[in-house]
GROMACS .gro file of C-alpha atoms in nm:
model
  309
    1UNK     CA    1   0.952  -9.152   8.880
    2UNK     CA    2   0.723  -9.048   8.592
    3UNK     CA    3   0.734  -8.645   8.578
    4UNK     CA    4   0.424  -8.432   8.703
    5UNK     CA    5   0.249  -8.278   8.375
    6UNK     CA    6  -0.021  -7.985   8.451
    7UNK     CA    7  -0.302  -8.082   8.659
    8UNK     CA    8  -0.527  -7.910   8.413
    9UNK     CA    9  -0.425  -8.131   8.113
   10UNK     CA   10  -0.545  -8.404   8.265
   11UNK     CA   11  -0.856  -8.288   8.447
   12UNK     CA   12  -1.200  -8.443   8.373
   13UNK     CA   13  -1.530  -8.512   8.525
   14UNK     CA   14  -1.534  -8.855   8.575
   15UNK     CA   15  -1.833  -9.048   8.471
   16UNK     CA   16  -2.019  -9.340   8.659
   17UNK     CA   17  -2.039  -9.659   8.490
   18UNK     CA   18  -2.339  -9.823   8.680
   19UNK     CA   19  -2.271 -10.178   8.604
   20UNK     CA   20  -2.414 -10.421   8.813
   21UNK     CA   21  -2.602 -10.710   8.604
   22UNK     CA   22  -2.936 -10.825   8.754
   23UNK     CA   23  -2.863 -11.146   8.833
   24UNK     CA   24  -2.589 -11.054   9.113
   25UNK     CA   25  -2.646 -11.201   9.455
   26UNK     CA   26  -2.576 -10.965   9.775
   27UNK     CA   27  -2.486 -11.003  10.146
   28UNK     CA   28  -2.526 -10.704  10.390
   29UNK     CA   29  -2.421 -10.608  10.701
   30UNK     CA   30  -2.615 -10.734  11.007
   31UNK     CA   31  -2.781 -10.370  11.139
   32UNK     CA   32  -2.953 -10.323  10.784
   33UNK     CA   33  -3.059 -10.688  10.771
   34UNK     CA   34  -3.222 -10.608  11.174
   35UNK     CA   35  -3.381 -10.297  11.030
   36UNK     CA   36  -3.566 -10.503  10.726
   37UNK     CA   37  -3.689 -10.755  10.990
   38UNK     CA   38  -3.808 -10.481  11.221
   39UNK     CA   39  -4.005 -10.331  10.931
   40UNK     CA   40  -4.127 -10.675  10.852
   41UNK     CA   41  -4.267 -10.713  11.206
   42UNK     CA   42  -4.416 -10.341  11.184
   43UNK     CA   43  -4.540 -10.376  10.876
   44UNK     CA   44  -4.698 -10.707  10.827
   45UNK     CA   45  -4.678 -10.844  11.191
   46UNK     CA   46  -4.498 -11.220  11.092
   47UNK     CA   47  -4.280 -11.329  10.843
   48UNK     CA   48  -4.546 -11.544  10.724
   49UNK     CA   49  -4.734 -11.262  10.546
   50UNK     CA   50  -4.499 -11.100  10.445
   51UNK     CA   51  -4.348 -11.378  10.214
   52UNK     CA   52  -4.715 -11.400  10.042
   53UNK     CA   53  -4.679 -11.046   9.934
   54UNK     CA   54  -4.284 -11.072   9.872
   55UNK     CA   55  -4.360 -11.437   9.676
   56UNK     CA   56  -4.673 -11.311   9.450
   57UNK     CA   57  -4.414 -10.931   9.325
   58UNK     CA   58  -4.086 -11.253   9.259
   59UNK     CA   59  -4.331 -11.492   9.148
   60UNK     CA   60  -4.129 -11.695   9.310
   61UNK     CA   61  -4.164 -11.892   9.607
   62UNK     CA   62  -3.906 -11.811   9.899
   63UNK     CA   63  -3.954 -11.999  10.253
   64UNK     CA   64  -3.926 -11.876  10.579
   65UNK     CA   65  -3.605 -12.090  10.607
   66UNK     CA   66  -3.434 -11.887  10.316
   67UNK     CA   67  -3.579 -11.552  10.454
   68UNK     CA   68  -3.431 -11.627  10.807
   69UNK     CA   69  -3.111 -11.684  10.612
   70UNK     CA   70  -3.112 -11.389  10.415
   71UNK     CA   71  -3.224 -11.173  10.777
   72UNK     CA   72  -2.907 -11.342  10.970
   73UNK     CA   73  -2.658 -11.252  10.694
   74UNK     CA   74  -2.628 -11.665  10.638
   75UNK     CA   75  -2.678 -11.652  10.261
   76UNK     CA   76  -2.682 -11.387   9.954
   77UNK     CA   77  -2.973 -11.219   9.858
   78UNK     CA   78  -3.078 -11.226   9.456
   79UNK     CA   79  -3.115 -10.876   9.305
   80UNK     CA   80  -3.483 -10.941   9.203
   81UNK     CA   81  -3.580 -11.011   9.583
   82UNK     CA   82  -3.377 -10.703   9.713
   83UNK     CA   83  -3.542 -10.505   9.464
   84UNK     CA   84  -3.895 -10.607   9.565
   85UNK     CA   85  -3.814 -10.574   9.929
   86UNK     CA   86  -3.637 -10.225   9.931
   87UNK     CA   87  -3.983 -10.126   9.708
   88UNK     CA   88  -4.199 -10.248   9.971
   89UNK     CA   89  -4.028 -10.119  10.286
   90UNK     CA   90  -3.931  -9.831  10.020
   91UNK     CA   91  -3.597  -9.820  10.116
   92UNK     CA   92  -3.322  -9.532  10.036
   93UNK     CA   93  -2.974  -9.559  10.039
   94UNK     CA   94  -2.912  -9.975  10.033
   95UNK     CA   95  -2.577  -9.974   9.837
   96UNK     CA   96  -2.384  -9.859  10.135
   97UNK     CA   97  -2.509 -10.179  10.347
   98UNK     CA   98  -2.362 -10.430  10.109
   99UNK     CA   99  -2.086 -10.617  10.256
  100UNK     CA  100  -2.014 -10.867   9.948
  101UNK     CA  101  -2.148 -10.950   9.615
  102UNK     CA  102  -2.145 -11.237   9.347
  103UNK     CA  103  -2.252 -11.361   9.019
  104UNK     CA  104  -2.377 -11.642   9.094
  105UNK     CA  105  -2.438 -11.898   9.383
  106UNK     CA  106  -2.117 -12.097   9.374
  107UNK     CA  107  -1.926 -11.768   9.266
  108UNK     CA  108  -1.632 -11.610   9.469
  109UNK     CA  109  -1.768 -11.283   9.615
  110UNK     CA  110  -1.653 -10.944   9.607
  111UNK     CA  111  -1.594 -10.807   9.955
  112UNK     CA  112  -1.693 -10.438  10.050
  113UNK     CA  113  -1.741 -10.374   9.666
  114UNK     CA  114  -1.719 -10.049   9.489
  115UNK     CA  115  -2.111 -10.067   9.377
  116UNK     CA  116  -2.058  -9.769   9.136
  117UNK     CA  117  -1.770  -9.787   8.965
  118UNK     CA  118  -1.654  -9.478   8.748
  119UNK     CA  119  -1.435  -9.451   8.471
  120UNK     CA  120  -1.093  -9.407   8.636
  121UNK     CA  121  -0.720  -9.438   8.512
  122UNK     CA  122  -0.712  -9.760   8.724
  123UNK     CA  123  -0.990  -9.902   8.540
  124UNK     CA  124  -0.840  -9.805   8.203
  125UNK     CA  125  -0.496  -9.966   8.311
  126UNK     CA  126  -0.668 -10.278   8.379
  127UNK     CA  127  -0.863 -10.314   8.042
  128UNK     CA  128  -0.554 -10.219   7.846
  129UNK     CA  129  -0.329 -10.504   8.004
  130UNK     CA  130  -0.636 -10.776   7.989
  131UNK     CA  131  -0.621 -10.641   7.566
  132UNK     CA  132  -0.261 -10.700   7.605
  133UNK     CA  133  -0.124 -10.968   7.810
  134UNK     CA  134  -0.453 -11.073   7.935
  135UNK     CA  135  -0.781 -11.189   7.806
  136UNK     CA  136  -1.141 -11.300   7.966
  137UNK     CA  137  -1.254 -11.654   7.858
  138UNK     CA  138  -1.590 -11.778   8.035
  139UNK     CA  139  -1.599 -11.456   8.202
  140UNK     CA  140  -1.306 -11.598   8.383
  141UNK     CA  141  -1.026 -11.280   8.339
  142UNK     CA  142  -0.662 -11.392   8.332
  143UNK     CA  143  -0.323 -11.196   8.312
  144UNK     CA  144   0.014 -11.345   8.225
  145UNK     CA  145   0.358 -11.134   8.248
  146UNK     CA  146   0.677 -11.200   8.385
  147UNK     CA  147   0.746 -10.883   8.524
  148UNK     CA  148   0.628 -10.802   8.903
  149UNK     CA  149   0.573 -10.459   8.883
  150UNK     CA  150   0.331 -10.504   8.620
  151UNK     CA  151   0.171 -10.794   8.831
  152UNK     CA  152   0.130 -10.603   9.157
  153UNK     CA  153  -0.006 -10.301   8.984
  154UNK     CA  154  -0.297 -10.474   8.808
  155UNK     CA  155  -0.376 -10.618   9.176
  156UNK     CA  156  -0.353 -10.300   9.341
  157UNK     CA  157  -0.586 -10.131   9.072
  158UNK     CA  158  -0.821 -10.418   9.011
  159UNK     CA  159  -0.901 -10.387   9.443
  160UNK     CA  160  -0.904 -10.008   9.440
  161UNK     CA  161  -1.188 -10.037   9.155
  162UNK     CA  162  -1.395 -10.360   9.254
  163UNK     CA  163  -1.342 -10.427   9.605
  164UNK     CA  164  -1.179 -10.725   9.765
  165UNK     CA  165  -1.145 -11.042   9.622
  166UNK     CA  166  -0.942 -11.367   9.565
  167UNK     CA  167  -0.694 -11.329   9.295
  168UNK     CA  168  -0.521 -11.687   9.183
  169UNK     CA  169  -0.197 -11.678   9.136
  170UNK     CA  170   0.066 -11.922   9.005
  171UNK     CA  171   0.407 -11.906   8.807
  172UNK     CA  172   0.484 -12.108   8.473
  173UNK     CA  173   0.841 -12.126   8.379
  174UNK     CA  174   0.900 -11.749   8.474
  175UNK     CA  175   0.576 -11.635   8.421
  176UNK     CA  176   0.330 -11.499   8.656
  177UNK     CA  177  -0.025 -11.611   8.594
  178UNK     CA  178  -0.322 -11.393   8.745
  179UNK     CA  179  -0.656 -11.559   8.729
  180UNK     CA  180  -1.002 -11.354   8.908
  181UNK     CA  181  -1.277 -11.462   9.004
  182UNK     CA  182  -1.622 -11.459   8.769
  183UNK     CA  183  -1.740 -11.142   8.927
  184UNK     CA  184  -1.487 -10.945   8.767
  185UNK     CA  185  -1.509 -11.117   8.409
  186UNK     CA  186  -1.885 -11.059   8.421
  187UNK     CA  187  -1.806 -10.665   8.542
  188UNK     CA  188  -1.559 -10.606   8.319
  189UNK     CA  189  -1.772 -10.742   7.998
  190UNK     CA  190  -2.075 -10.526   8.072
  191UNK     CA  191  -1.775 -10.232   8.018
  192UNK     CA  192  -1.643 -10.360   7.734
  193UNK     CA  193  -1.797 -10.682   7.522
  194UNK     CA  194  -1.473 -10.891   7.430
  195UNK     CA  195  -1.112 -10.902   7.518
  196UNK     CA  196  -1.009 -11.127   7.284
  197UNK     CA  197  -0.960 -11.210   6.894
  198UNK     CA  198  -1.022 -10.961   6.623
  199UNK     CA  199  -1.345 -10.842   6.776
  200UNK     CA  200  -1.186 -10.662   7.093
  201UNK     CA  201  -1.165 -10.294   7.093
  202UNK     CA  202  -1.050 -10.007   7.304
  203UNK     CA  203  -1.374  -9.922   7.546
  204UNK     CA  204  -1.602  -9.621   7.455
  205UNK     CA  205  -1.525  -9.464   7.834
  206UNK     CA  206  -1.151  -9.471   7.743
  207UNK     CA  207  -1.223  -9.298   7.435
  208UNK     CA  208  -1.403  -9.051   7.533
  209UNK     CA  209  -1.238  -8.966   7.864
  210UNK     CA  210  -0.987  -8.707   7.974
  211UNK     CA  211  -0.614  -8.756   7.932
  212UNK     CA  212  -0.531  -8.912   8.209
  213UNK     CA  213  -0.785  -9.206   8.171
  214UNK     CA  214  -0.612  -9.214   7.813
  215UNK     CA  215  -0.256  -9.226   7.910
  216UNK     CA  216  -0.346  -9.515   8.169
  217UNK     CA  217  -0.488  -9.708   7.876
  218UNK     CA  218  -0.180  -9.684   7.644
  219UNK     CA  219   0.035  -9.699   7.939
  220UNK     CA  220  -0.062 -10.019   8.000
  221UNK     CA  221  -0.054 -10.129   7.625
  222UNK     CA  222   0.262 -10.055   7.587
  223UNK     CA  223   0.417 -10.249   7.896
  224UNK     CA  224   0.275 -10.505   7.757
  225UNK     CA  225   0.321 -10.486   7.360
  226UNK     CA  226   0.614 -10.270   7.352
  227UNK     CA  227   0.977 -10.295   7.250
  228UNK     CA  228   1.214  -9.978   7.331
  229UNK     CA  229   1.447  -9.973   7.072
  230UNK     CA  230   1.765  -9.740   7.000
  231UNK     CA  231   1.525  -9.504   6.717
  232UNK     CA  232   1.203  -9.626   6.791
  233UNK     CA  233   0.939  -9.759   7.027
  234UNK     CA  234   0.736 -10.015   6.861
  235UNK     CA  235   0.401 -10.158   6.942
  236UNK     CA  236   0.304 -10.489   6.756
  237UNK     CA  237  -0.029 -10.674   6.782
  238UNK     CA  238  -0.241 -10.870   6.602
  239UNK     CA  239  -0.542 -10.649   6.705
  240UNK     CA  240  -0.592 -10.426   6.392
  241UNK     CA  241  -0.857 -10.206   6.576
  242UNK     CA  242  -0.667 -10.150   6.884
  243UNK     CA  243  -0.387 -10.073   6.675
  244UNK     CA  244  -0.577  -9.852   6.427
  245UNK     CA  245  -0.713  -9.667   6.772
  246UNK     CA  246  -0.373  -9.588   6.934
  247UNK     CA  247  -0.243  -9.322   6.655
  248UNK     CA  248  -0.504  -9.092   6.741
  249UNK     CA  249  -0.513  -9.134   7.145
  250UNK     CA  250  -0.159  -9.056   7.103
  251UNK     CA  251  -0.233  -8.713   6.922
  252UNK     CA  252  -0.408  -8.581   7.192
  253UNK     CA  253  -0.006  -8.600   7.340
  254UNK     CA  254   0.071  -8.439   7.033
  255UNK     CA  255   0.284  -8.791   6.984
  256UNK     CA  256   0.265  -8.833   6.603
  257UNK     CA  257   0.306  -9.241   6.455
  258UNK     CA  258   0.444  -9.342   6.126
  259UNK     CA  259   0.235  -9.541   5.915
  260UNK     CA  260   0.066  -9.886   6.034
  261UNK     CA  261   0.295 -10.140   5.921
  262UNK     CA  262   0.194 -10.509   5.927
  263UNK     CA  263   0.431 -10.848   5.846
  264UNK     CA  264   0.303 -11.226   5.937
  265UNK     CA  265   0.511 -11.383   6.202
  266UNK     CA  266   0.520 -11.749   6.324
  267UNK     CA  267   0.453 -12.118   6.235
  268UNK     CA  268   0.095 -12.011   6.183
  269UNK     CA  269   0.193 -11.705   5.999
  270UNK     CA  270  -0.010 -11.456   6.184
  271UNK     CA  271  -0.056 -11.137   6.081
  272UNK     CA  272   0.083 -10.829   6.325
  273UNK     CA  273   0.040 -10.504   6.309
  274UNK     CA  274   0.279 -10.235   6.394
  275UNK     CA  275   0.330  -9.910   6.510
  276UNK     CA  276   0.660  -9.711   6.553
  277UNK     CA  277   0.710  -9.365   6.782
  278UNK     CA  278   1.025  -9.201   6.655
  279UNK     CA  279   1.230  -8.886   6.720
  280UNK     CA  280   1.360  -8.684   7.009
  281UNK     CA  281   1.044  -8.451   7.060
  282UNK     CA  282   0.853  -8.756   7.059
  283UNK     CA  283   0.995  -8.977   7.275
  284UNK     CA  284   1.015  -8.648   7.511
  285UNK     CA  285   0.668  -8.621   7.502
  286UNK     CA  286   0.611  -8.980   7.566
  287UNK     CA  287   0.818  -8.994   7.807
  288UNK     CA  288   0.660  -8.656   8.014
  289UNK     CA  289   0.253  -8.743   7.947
  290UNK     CA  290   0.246  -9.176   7.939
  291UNK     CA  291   0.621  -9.296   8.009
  292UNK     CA  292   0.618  -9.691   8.117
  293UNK     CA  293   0.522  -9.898   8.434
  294UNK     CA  294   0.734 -10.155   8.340
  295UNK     CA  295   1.060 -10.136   8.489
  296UNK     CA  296   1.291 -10.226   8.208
  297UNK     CA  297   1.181 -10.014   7.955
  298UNK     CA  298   1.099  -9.729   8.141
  299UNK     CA  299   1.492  -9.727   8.236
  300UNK     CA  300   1.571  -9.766   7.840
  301UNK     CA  301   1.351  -9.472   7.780
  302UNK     CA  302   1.488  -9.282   8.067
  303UNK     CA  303   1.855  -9.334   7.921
  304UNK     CA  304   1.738  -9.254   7.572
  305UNK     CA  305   1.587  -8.895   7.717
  306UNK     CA  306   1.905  -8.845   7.887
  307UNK     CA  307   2.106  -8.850   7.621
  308UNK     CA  308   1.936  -8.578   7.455
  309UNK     CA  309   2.092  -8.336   7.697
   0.00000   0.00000   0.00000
């Protein structure tokens, strides 16, 4: 169990990240869709009239076949015709009707989605394991680990920030391999813009949130790019940013780093980069304020602390 550290060392406003692209599609629930075609009726007396003022705002043409469609919840609305018809019928509150969302037409949806989604520790858990063990190619994100602690929590905090959704899921010689749906890949790269190569970097919320946000973040690197060893706990990637980031996200822990070290490894003779935590007060400290999901190592760092005493 990771220890309880002061509530007000980790308390911060959290921010909104208001995120959703344009060209999302939407599906509400049935009541809203019944109030819109009452208005509709109220307003313009047939469907037929309203479309000619709906089509000329789109400049597009819709049909009363697709608007029936959209009215009985059959198929998903486009943002630019929601937009013109909650300015017509000037709609409030909208966001609370949505039942799903996509990116696209042949997209997997997002069911009850989180339309505002805010710069959480869940959120900053999931971005540091996608830099680590993960990626986003195609705006397709994918996750790889062997562990199933690690596997279950990205689930469990990718659904408590986006909503519910299909996760694929399929095992390679011992490893677990976590594959979501385009929605997320397109959410998660208006947050941050690449999750790959040298380019990827920690994401601006993480850096300038509160401690806990932070601590989820390198939490999650270090599951993934960790190794707990008897004097040290070493991080090596070949990310040179990320890596140059961590030293001074771990100050705010008061968690001082040796120097970056870097070696090439492999056929292709990659260059790494390194990073060490050493000493008793330390590891204490890492242990008390970030500490490890993964089970493995957060036993080996649990037995190092112990035999401190």
């Amino acid at each position: 169990m990771r220890p309880i550290v002061a509530l007000e060392e980790f308390t911060k406003e959290e921010n909104l990240i208001n995120i959703y692209p344009k060209n999302f599609y939407y599906l509400f629930n049935q009541d809203f869709l019944d109030k819109i075609n009452s208005l509709i009726k109220l307003k313009f007396g047939n469907n037929k009239t309203f479309l000619r003022a709906l089509n000329k705002k789109i400049k597009q043409q819709t049909s009363n076949r697709i608007l029936t469609k959209y009215l009985n919840s059959e198929i998903y609305v486009p943002y630019i015709t929601l937009k013109e018809i909650k300015d017509i019928f000037s709609l409030g509150d909208f966001e609370s009707n949505i039942i799903a969302v996509k990116s696209a037409k042949s997209s997997l949806p997002i069911f009850n989605p989180i339309i505002n989604i805010k710069a959480t520790p869940g959120l900053a858990n999931i971005i540091g394991h996608l830099l680590g063990d993960g990626g986003i190619c195609k705006n397709k994100p994918y996750y790889f680990n062997k562990n199933l602690d690690l596997i279950n929590n990205l689930k469990k905090n990718c659904y408590k920030t986006f909503g519910v959704f299909k996760i694929d899921e399929s095992i390679d010689e011992g490893v677990i391999c976590l594959r979501l749906p385009v929605v997320i890949g397109r959410l998660l790269n208006e947050i941050n813009n690449t999750y790959s190569g040298a380019n990827s970097n920690i994401p601006a919320f993480v850096l300038k949130g509160g401690r806990e946000i932070k601590a989820a973040f390198i939490r999650a690197i270090f599951d993934d790019e960790s190794s707990v060893l008897n004097s040290s706990i070493t991080v090596e990637m070949t990310n040179k940013k990320i890596i140059s980031n961590l030293p001074s996200l771990l100050r705010l822990f008061n968690i001082e780093i040796n120097n970056i070290s870097t070696r090439k490894r492999g056929i292709n003779r990659r260059r790494t980069y390194i990073i060490r935590i050493s000493g008793e007060q330390d590891f204490i400290k890492f242990f008390h304020y970030i500490n490890f999901d993964h089970p493995i190592k957060r036993k080996l760092l649990t037995e190092k602390i112990r035999s401190y005493k």
